[in-house]
Each structure stands twice: as structure tokens, then as C-alpha cells.
XYZ file of C-alpha atoms in Angstrom:
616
model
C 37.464 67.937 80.004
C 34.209 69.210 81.585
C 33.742 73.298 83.045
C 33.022 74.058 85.948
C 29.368 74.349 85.656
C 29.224 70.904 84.033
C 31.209 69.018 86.439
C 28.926 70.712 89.607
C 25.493 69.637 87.390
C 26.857 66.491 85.917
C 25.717 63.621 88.818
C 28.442 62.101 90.438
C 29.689 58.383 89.373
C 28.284 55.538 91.072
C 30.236 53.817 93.883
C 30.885 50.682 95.294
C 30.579 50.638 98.998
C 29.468 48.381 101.242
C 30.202 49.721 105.252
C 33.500 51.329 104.311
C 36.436 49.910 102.108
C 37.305 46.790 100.737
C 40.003 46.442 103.431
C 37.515 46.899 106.233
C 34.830 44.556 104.219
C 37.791 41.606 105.295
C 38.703 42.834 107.969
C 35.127 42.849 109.087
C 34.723 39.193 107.032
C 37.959 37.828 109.657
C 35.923 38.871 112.789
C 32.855 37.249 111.830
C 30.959 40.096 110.532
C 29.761 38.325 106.799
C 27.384 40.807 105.800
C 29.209 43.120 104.059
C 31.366 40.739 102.573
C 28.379 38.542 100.898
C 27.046 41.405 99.193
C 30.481 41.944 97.537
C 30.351 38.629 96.655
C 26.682 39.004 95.397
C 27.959 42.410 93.268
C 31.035 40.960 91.856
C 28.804 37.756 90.159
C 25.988 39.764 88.915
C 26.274 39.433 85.714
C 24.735 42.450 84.931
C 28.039 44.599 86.693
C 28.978 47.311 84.842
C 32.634 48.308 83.446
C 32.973 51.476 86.419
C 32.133 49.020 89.165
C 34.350 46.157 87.682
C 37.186 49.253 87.505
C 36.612 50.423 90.937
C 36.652 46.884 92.772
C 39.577 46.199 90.586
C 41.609 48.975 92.198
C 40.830 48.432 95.850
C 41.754 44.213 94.934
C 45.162 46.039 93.562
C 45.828 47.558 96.730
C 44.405 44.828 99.034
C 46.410 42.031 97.504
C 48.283 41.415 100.949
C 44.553 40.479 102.319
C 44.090 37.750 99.317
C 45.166 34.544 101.407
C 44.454 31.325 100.891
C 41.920 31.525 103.092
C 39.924 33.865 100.131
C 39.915 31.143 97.554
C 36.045 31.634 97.416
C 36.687 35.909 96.909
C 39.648 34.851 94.346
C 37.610 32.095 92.044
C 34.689 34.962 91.797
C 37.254 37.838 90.523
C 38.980 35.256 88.082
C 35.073 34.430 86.750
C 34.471 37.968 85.959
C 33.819 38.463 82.183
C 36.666 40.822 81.994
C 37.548 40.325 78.517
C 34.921 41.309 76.782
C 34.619 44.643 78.229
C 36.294 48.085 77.489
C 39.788 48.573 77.031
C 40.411 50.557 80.648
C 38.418 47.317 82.726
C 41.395 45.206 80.695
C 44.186 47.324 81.266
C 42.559 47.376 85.009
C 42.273 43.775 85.268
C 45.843 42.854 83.570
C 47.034 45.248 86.795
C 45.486 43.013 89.090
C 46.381 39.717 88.045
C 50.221 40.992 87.748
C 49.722 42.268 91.572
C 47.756 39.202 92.820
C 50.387 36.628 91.868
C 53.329 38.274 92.773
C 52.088 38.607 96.038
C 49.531 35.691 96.200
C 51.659 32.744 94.306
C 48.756 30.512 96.154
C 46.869 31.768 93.460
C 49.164 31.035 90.226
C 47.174 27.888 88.994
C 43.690 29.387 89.308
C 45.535 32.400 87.192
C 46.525 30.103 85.025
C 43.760 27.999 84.100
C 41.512 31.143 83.870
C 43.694 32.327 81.233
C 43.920 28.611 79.253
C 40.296 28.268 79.686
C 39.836 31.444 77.051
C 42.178 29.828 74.212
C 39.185 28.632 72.390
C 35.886 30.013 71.586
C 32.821 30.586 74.338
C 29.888 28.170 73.380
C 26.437 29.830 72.585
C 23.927 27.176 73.948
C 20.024 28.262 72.666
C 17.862 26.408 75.028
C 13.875 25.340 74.080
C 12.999 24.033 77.382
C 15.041 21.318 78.448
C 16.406 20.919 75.072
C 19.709 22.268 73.384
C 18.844 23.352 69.804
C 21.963 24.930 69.110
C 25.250 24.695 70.701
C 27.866 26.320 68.760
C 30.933 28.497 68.378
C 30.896 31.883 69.376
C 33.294 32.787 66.512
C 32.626 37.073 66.790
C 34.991 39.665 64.764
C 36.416 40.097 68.252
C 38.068 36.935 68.823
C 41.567 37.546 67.725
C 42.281 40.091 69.551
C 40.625 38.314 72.923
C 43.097 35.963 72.199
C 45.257 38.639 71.564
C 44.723 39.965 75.296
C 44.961 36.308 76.571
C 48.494 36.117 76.042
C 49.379 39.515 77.481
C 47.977 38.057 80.338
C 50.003 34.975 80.597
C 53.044 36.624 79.603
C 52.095 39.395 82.910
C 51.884 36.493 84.793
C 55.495 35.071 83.586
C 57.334 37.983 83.908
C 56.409 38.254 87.774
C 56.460 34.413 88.434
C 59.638 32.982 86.959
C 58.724 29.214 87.627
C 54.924 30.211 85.658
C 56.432 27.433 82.896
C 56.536 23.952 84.989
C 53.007 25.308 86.470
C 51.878 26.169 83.128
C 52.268 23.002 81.047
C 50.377 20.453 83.195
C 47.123 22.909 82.661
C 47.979 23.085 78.955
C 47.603 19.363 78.940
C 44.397 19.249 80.851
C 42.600 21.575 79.442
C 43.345 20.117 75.345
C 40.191 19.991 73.713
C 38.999 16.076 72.993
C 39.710 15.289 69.095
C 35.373 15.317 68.828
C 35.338 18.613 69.450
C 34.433 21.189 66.761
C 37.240 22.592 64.246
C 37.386 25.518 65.260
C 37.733 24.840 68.638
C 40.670 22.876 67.942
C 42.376 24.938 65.524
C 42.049 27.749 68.004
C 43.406 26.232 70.916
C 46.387 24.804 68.725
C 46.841 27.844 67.471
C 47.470 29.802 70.558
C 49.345 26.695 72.430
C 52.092 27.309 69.196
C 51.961 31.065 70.288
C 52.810 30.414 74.113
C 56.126 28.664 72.437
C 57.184 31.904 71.021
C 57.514 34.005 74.354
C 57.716 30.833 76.842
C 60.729 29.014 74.633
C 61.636 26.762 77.313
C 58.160 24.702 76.626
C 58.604 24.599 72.911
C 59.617 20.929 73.131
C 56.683 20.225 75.574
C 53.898 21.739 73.727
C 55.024 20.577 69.744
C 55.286 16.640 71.588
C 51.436 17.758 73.147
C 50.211 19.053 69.729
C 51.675 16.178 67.666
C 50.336 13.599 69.702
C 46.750 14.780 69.621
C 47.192 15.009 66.033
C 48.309 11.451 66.028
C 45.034 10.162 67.121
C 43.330 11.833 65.075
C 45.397 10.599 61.659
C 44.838 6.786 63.607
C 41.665 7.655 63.829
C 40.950 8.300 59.859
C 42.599 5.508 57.630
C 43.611 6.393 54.705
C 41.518 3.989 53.006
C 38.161 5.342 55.084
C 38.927 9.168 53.961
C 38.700 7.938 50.254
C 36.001 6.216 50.541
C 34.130 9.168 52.843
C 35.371 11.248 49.465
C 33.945 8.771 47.163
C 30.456 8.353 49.173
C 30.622 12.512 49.323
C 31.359 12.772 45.914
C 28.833 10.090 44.542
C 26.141 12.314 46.455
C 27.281 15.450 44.883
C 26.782 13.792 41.549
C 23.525 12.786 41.839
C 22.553 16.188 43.218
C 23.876 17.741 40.717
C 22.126 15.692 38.078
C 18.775 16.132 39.574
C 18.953 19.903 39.833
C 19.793 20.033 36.203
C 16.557 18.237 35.425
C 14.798 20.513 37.370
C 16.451 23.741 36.323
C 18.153 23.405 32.980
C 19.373 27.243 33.009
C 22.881 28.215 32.625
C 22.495 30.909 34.395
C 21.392 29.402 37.430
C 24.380 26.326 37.191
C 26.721 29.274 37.239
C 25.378 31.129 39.697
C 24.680 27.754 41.931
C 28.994 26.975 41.122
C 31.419 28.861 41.874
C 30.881 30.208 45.525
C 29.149 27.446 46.989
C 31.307 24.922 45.401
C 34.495 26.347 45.763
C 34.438 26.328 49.558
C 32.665 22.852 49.853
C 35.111 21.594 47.642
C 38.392 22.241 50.226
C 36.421 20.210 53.093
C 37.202 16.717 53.943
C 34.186 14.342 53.927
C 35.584 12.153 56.875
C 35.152 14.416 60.106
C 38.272 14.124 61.763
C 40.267 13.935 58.554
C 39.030 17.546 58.369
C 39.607 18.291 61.531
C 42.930 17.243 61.029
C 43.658 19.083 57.636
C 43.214 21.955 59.408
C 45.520 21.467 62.706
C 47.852 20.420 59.860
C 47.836 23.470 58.248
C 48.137 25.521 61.219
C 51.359 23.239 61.883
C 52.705 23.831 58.859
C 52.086 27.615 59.026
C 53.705 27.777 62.222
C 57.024 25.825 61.282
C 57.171 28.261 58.056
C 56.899 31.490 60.060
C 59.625 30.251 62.815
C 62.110 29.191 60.251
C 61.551 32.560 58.170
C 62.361 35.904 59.603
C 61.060 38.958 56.922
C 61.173 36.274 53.997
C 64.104 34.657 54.710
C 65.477 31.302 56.377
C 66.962 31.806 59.435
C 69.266 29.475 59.683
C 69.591 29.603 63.319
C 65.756 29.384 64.064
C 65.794 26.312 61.776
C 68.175 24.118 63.287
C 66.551 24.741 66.978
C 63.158 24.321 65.530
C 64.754 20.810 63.577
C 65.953 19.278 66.902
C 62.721 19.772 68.215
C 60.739 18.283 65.952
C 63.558 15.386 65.291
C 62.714 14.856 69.211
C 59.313 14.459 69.040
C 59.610 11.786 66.085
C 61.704 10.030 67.569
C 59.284 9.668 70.984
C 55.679 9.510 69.155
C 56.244 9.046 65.540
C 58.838 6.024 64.599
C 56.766 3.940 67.381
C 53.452 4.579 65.300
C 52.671 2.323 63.059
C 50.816 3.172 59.783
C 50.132 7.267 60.437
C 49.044 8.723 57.422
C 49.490 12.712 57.368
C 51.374 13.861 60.727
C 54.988 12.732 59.918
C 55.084 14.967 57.252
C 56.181 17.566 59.380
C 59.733 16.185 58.763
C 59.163 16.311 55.598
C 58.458 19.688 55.491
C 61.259 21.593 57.946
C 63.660 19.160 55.803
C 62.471 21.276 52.153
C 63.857 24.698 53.757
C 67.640 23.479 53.383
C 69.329 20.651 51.756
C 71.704 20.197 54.981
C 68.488 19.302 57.318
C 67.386 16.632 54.730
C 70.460 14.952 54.659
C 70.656 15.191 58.670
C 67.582 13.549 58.653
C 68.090 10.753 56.496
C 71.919 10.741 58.738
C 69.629 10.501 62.078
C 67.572 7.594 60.420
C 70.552 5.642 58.953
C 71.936 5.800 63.094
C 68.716 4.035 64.399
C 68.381 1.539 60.976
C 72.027 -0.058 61.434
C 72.338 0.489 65.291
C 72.047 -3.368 66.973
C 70.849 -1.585 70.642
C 67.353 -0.249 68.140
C 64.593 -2.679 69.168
C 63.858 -4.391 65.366
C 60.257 -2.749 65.144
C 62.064 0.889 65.319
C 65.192 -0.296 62.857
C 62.340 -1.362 60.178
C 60.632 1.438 60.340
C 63.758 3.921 59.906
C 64.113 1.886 56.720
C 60.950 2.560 55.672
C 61.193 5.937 56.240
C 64.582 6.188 54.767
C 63.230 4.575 51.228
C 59.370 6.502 51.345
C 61.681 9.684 51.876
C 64.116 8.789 49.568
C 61.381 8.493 47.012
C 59.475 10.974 47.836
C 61.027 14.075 48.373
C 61.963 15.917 45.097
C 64.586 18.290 47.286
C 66.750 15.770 47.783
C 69.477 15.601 44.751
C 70.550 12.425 42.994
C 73.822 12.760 44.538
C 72.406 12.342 47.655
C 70.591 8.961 47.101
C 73.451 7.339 45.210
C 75.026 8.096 49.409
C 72.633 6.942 50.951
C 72.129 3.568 48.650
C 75.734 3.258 48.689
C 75.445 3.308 52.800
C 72.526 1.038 52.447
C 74.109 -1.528 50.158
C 77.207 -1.741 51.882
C 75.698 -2.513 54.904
C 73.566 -5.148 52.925
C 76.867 -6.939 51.681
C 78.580 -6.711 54.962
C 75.039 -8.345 56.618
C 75.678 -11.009 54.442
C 79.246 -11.926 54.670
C 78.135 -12.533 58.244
C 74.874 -14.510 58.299
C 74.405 -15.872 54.531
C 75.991 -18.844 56.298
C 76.035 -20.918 59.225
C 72.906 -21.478 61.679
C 70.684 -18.585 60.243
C 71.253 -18.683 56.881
C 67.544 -19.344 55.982
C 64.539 -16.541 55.621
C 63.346 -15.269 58.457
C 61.932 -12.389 59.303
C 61.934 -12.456 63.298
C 65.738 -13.187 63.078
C 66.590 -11.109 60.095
C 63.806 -8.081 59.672
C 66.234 -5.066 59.907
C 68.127 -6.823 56.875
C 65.322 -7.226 54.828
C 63.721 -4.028 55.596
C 66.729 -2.469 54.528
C 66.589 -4.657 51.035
C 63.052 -3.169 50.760
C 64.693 0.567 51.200
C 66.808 -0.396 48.687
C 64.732 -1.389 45.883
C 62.088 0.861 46.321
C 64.425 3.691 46.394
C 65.642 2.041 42.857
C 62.289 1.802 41.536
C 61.583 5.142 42.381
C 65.035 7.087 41.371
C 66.394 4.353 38.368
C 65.552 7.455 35.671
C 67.785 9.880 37.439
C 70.619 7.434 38.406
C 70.835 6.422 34.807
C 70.219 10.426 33.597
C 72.995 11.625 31.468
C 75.238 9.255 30.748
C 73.655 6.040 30.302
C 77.375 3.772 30.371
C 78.101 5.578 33.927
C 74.948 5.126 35.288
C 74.671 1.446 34.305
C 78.235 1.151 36.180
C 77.537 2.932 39.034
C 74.376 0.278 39.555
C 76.078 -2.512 38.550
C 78.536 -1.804 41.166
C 75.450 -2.384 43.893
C 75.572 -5.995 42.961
C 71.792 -6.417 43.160
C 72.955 -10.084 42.089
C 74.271 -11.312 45.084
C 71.821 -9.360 47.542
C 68.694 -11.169 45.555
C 70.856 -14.858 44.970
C 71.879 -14.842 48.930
C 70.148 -17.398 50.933
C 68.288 -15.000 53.221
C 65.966 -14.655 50.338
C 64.974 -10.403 50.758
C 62.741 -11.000 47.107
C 60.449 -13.822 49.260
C 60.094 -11.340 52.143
C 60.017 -7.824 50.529
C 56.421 -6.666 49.277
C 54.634 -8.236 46.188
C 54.315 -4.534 44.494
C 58.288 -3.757 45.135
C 59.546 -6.914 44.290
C 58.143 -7.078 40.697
C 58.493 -3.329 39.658
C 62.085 -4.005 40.767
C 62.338 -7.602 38.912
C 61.085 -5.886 35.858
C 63.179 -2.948 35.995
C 66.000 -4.427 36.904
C 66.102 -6.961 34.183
C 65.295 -4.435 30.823
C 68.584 -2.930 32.506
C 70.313 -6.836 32.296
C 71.010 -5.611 36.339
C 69.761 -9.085 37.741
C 67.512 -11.459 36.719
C 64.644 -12.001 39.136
C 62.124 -13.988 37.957
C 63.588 -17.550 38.972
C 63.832 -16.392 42.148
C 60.741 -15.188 42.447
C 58.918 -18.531 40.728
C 60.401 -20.262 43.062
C 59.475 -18.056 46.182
C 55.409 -18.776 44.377
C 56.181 -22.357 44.716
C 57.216 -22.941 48.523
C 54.655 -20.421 49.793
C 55.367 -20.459 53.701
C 53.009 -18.576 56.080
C 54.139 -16.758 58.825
C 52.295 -16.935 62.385
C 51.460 -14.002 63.887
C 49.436 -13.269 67.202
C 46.198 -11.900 65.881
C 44.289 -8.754 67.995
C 42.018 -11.288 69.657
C 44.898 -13.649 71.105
C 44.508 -16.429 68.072
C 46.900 -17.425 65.717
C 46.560 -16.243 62.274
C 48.309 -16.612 59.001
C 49.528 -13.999 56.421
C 52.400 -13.985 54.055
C 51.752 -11.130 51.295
C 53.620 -8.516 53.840
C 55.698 -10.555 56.550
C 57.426 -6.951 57.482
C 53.979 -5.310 58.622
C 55.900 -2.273 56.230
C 54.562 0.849 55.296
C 55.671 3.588 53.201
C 55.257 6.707 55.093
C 55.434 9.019 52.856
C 52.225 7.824 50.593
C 51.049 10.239 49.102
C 49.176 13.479 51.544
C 45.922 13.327 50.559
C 44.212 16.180 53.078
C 42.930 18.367 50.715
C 43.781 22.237 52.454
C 47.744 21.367 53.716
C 48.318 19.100 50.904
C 48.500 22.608 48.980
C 51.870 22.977 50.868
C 53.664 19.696 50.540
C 52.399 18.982 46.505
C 55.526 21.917 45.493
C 58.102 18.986 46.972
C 56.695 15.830 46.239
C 57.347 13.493 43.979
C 54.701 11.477 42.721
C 54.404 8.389 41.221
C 54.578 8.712 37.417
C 52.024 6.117 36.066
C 53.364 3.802 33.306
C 52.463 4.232 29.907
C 51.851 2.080 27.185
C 55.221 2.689 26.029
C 56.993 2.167 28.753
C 55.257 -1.212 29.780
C 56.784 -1.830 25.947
C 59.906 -0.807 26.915
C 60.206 -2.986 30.170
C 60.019 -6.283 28.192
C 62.970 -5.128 26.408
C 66.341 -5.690 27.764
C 68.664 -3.056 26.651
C 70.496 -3.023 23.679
C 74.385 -4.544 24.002
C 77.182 -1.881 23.759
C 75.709 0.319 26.391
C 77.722 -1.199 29.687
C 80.949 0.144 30.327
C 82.122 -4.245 30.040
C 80.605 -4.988 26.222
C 81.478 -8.463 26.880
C 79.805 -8.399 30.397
C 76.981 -10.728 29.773
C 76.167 -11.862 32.816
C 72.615 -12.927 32.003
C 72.950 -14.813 29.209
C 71.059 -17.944 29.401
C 68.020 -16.350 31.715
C 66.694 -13.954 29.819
C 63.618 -15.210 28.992
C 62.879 -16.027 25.000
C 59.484 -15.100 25.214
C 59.136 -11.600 26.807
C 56.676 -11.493 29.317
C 53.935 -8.658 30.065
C 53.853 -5.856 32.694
C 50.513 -4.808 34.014
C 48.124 -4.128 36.446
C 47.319 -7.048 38.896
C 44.745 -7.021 41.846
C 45.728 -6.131 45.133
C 48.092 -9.019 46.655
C 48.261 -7.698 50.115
C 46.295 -5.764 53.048
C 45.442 -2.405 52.049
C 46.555 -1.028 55.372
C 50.139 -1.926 54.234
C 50.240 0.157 51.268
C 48.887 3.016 49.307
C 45.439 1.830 48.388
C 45.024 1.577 44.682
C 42.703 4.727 44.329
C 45.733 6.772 45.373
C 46.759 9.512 42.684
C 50.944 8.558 42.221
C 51.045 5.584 44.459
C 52.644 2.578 42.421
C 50.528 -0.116 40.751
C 50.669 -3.459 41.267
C 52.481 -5.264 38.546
C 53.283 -8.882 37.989
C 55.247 -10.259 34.987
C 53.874 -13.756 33.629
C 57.275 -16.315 33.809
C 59.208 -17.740 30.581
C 56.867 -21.334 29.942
């Protein structure tokens, strides 16, 4: 607070006026008289304009809102340009005033509102010119940007709470204004970022904005096979080697390895070599990060939060997801909200089951809820052995009832077009088998054997729609071989015989020509693979299960049927006769199939490919 004698010597602030006030500037501007109004045009773009003058126009705008028509467009686009929010905290405070005053009086104005704020959810550009030439054009990433963004979405919520309808206004600009997938990282992850914090105080576009995000994020997991990140990693890697090597011939000091490691290292080593793979680790992770802190209130699941988050997300797979063929990463966002709790696992594998066996399902969507059914199955190590033994039971049952009704007549022959839900199913269930055989047999060795006897595997591999010719190479002989050490079924004449009357399949290839390809008639995936994006893997690793590699031993141990006794039925032989005299050998074979239809072979936990040589 200033004296007396202070305030009198002090010089007085500097004002604003151009031939009276703002009100007579348009009221002058409406009767023709433009001068006045042009230099308050000129002063409110000068970029030079200092935080008093921004304050003082402000708060004539604030009271001259009624003035604002849409006949002011020009005067409105030039106060929504002003670089408000990098200025002190009063020309904020100021300009959050204004914006709440212009558009509930001015709704004219809503969108330009609106797409002022949007345009501030990622980081300004710094462009360095040399000439004619950009030689740098990057992110302005300053210490202040959080809370910018912080300010942004005071803003928009100012702008809700006096225009109800701001929502169905809101989303069409959030659309518009989504970075392209080429952009940098950080411009991405920012804009993400703050679309997933509009959901929290504008709920009613949750649904909207997750079905936005997760469909950018699709193109970008298209967009980066998994097959071209691994080999970006390899390339990268290779690189890394030989630079390495060479700077230890030059500089054979310990000291300076050391010193050269850690740091530098450390935070090279958690980027992706493929650019939009990295891109999309990160939007990943800021995904994840956002599902974990809706679901958890002060530590804890909210049980509540969950279940509305759940149906959200179950929404948007169902509209962008099952129809995508072959994504690598994004779907594991299922996977993930289905970890918190038990119940929204098995309502997930419930809502698959309902599109696999439902007849109205186009076939392309009933395969793939088998796949993801069996990769899920697999995969996820939250999901209790009780659980799969219900969901194989469902599985097999509807197997067995498929086949009472179409094993014979007219289509009683192998054919995918006519029978591809049925055999993707079959597929489901063996690779679930291959996958979960330990724990169903865990325990009690007699009750296990009985409970998987009871699946008559016999009569779903014997029937005459043939699932072991259709199902993938890899599957069918993990599944031949494990089946027959446990004397389940005996596979191998089936399969000899499959070798022998190889029949293509046509299929239209991308180009409009006819092609031919056997090795994976169902175009089948698994698509839960394992996550190989190196920053949000961190957070699905704790609940997957991987592949366990097979040992020396246990290729032993596959040869071997077991011993006699063990069955509940001692004199339940059902293979004698087939069981080959001369045990065959389980290894690794090369690649039978496309490696777009499985998990390539350099994949840590994905299964081998094994053959078994036949009985001469």
C-alpha cells in the first residue's frame, strides 16, 4: 500500500483510450467511424502488449459483451489470439472472466472458444529460421507447461458450466484438431493426455473420446508390425554393438565405459527403435495410467468406477478392435481393466463366448472372439484354473453339439468358408490345452486325466470336419504331442494323412488375383502375443503368462506316454494299437506359415514350432 506522498509522485498507470470507451469505439465502428476501432485492433495484436493493457481491455470486453455480435467476428478472433496464457496470474484470472461472460451472452462465439482452448492441448512449436530455411522446429516443452495445461481446462470447464450443450459442440473440435500419428511424441502424448482429462469433468464424452484415442492408437499399432519393430530393435541393436566395440578400441579405460554407461544408456535403452512403435509405447502408457487412476480411488479399487470404466472400454472393442485384424499392442487394454478383479475377466471372456456361438455374428467377428477367447485364456495369469476348465467345458460342448449337427449330411467335409466359427473354436480349444495342460493336471494327476478325458478330444479330432487339417501347423502338433504322452488322443494318423491330400484354399489376393495358401486357412491370430513395447510392457509383464520354453527334459518326456495305473479306468486303453513303437522326436522346425499370423520366432515366450517325425 503506497502513502500519500508516494501515490501523488508515483506516475500514473498507462491507459488504453482511443476517443472515449470501448463502448463508444463500436458504437462509433456501427456508424462508420473506423478509426478508432482499427487502432484497437492494431493494439490488441501487437505482440509486444503488455499485461496492464491486456487487463484493462479485458474489463471494458467484460462489460461490453452485449456489443460482441456476430457481426464482430473479426474483434472476437483477435481477443481469442491474444497470448493470454503465458502471462501473469491477474491477465488469466482476467481473461477466464471474459470468456465465461462472452459465451454466456455471445453463444455465436462458443466454437471459436472452443477451438482456442483445444488448440493449447499440446506444446507451441519453436521454429529457428536461417533465411528461408527451418533449422529447427521443435517442442516448446518449458517447466511451465503443466500448469498451462493446467489453466486450459479451467477454461473449458468455465465455458461448460455457462453453456450446458458445450459437450456435442466440443467433441467434433476434439476430433479435428487430433494431432496426425507423424507428429512428434510429445505432442501426442500431450494432447492424449489432456483429451483423457476432459473425460473426468465432461463424463458424458468419456465413451466418445476413449473410441477417438483408441482408434488413433490403432493406426499407429497397424502401422508398426510386430515383425518390423524387432527387426528396427535388431538393426538398433546391431549398431549399438559395433559402437560399442569401436569405442573400446579407442578408449580401453574402465573408467570412461562406466562413466559412458549408465546415464546415457539407461534412457536410450527404454526407446523403441521403430518411430511410431515409440510413439505408441508412450500413448500406451498414458492409457494405461489413466485406466489405473479411474479404477483406484486413494489406493483402492473402486468398484463402481470400474464397472463404468469396463463398459466403456468393452464398447469401444467391440466397434474398433474385434473388426481389426492382426493389432499388436492396443487390445491390451482389456487385458488390463480385466487384472483389477476376477469378476471383469470372467465378464469378458462371458461377452466373447456371446459373439463366438451367436449365428446373427458375421463369421470374421465369431473367429476372432475365439481367438481372443484362447490368446486370453492363455495368457492371462489372473484368471484361475477353475475358470478355464468353464470356459473349455462351454467351448467343448458347443464343439460336440456342432457336430451332432453337421458331421453328417451335405457339409460334412472341411471347409472353412462353411464351417470357420467351428474350427476356430477347435483352435481355442487346443491352444488353451497346450497352454493350461500343467495346471489342469496339477494336484491330482487321476482327476485331472478324468476331467480331460471327459472333453473327448477323440471324437472332436476323428469327426469328418477335420479341425487338425484346418487349425495352425504350430497348435496342431504341440497339441498332437501333448495329447498323446497323456494317451488323450492319438493324432498323428490324422495328421499324416492331412500331409498327404494337401488342398489349397483360394483366396482373393490385395491386387484382385487369385492366390493360394494353406499353412493358416483361418487368417488367425493370437492377440495376446506377447507386448513387446518396451516402457508399458513394464505394466502388463506382472499378469502375463509367458510361454515356458521346452527343455531337454521335457522334449524327453513328450515321447513318453504315461505310465498305466494313472487313469481313473486302468483298463481304459483306448490307444492301444497306435501308439507308435518307435517314439518319435519333438523339436524345433522352420516356420510353416506367414509370420503375420503368428508370433514371429524371435519372440521371448511365444511357442516354437514343433513337428513330430511319424511311426515308419
Amino acid at each position: 500500500m503506497q502513502g500519500g506522498d508516494e501515490f501523488i509522485s508515483s506516475p500514473p498507470k498507462k491507459t488504453v483510450r482511443f476517443g472515449g470507451t470501448l463502448t463508444d469505439i463500436l458504437l462509433k465502428y456501427e456508424k462508420g467511424e473506423t478509426t478508432d476501432f482499427e487502432l484497437l485492433k492494431h493494439q490488441l495484436s501487437d505482440p509486444d502488449i503488455k499485461d496492464a493493457q491486456i487487463i484493462n481491455w479485458l474489463h471494458e470486453f467484460r462489460s461490453s459483451v452485449a456489443y460482441l455480435t456476430k457481426e464482430r467476428e473479426q474483434l472476437v478472433r483477435i481477443l481469442l489470439k491474444l497470448p493470454w496464457l503465458r502471462r501473469s496470474r491477474e491477465v488469466v484470472e482476467e481473461y477466464l472472466g471474459f470468456l465465461g461472460n462472452l459465451v454466456s451472452a455471445q453463444t455465436v462465439h462458443l466454437r471459436p472458444c472452443l477451438r482456442m482452448i483445444v488448440s493449447q492441448f499440446v506444446p507451441p512449436r519453436i521454429t529457428i529460421r536461417e533465411g528461408d530455411v527451418d533449422i529447427s522446429d521443435s517442442d516448446d516443452d518449458d517447466e511451465n507447461l503443466p500448469e498451462n495445461f493446467n489453466t486450459c481446462h479451467r477454461a473449458l470447464q468455465t465455458v461448460a458450466r455457462y453453456v450446458p450443450s458445450t459437450p456435442q459442440f466440443l467433441m467434433p473440435i476434439l476430433v479435428e484438431n487430433f494431432p496426425f500419428i507423424n507428429k512428434s511424441e510429445r505432442t501426442l502424448e500431450c494432447y492424449v493426455h489432456n483429451l483423457l482429462r476432459v473425460t473426468v469433468y465432461l463424463p458424458t464424452l468419456r465413451l466418445q473420446i476413449l473410441e477417438l484415442i483408441i482408434e488413433q492408437l490403432l493406426k499407429l499399432d497397424v502401422s508398426s508390425p510386430q515383425q518390423d519393430i524387432e527387426d528396427a530393435e535388431e538393426t538398433a541393436h546391431n549398431a549399438n554393438s559395433e559402437e560399442k566395440s569401436t569405442e573400446e578400441g579407442l578408449f580401453d579405460m574402465e573408467e570412461d565405459e562406466e562413466r559412458k554407461g549408465n546415464k546415457v544408456v539407461s534412457s536410450s535403452s527404454e526407446r523403441m527403435a521403430h518411430p511410431l512403435a515409440e510413439r505408441l509405447d508412450i500413448l500406451m502408457t498414458t492409457l494405461f495410467s489413466y485406466i489405473k487412476d479411474i479404477c483406484h480411488v486413494d489406493g483402492k479399487l473402486d468398484i463402481n468406477n470400474t464397472k463404468d470404466l469396463y463398459r466403456d472400454l468393452v464398447a469401444v472393442f467391440d466397434k474398433l478392435i474385434l473388426p481389426t485384424h492382426a493389432s499388436c499392442h492396443v487390445q491390451y487394454f482389456m487385458f488390463y481393466i480385466c487384472s483389477f478383479k476376477l469378476g471383469l475377466a470372467e465378464a469378458f471372456l462371458d461377452h466373447l463366448w456371446k459373439k463366438l456361438h451367436d449365428p446373427n455374428n458375421p463369421s470374421v467377428i465369431r473367429q476372432t472372439a475365439g481367438s481372443y477367447i484362447g490368446s486370453f485364456l492363455a495368457r492371462a495369469k489372473f484368471i484361475p484354473v477353475v475358470t478355464v476348465k468353464a470356459c473349455l467345458d462351454l467351448l467343448v460342448n458347443w464343439i460336440h453339439k456342432y457336430i451332432d449337427n453337421q458331421d453328417t449330411g451335405a457339409n460334412a467335409f472341411c471347409d472353412v468358408a462353411l464351417h470357420g466359427p467351428f474350427y476356430s473354436t477347435c483352435q481355442t480349444v487346443f491352444y488353451t490345452f497346450i497352454f493350461r495342460h500343467k495346471q489342469l493336471l496339477d494336484g491330482n494327476l487321476r482327476k485331472g486325466l478324468s476331467y480331460l478325458q471327459s472333453l473327448n478330444f477323440e471324437r472332436i479330432v476323428m469327426c469328418q470336419l477335420n479341425p487338425l487339417k484346418i487349425c495352425i501347423p504350430t497348435i496342431v502338433n504341440l497339441f498332437a504331442a501333448i495329447t498323446r504322452k497323456y494317451q488323450l488322443v492319438f493324432c498323428y494318423t490324422i495328421i499324416e494323412r492331412n500331409n498327404r491330400q494337401f488342398i489349397p484354399v483360394v483366396r482373393s489376393g490385395a491386387g484382385g488375383d487369385l492366390v493360394q495358401t494353406c499353412t493358416n486357412p483361418l487368417d488367425s491370430f493370437f492377440p495376446f502375443d506377447p507386448y513387446i513395447l518396451k516402457r508399458s510392457k513394464k505394466t502388463i509383464d506382472p499378469f502375463y503368462q509367458f510361454w515356458e520354453e521346452l527343455s531337454a527334459e521335457d522334449l524327453e518326456n513328450l515321447k513318453k506316454p504315461i505310465k498305466k495305473g494313472t487313469s481313473e479306468d486302468e483298463d481304459d486303453d483306448f490307444l492301444k494299437g497306435e501308439t507308435p513303437q518307435n517314439d518319435g522326436v519333438v523339436g524345433i522346425a522352420p516356420n510353416s506359415y506367414e509370420s503375420n499370423t503368428r508370433s514371429p520366432v524371435s519372440s521371448i515366450g511365444s511357442p516354437p514350432e514343433c513337428f513330430v517325425p511319424y511311426p515308419q
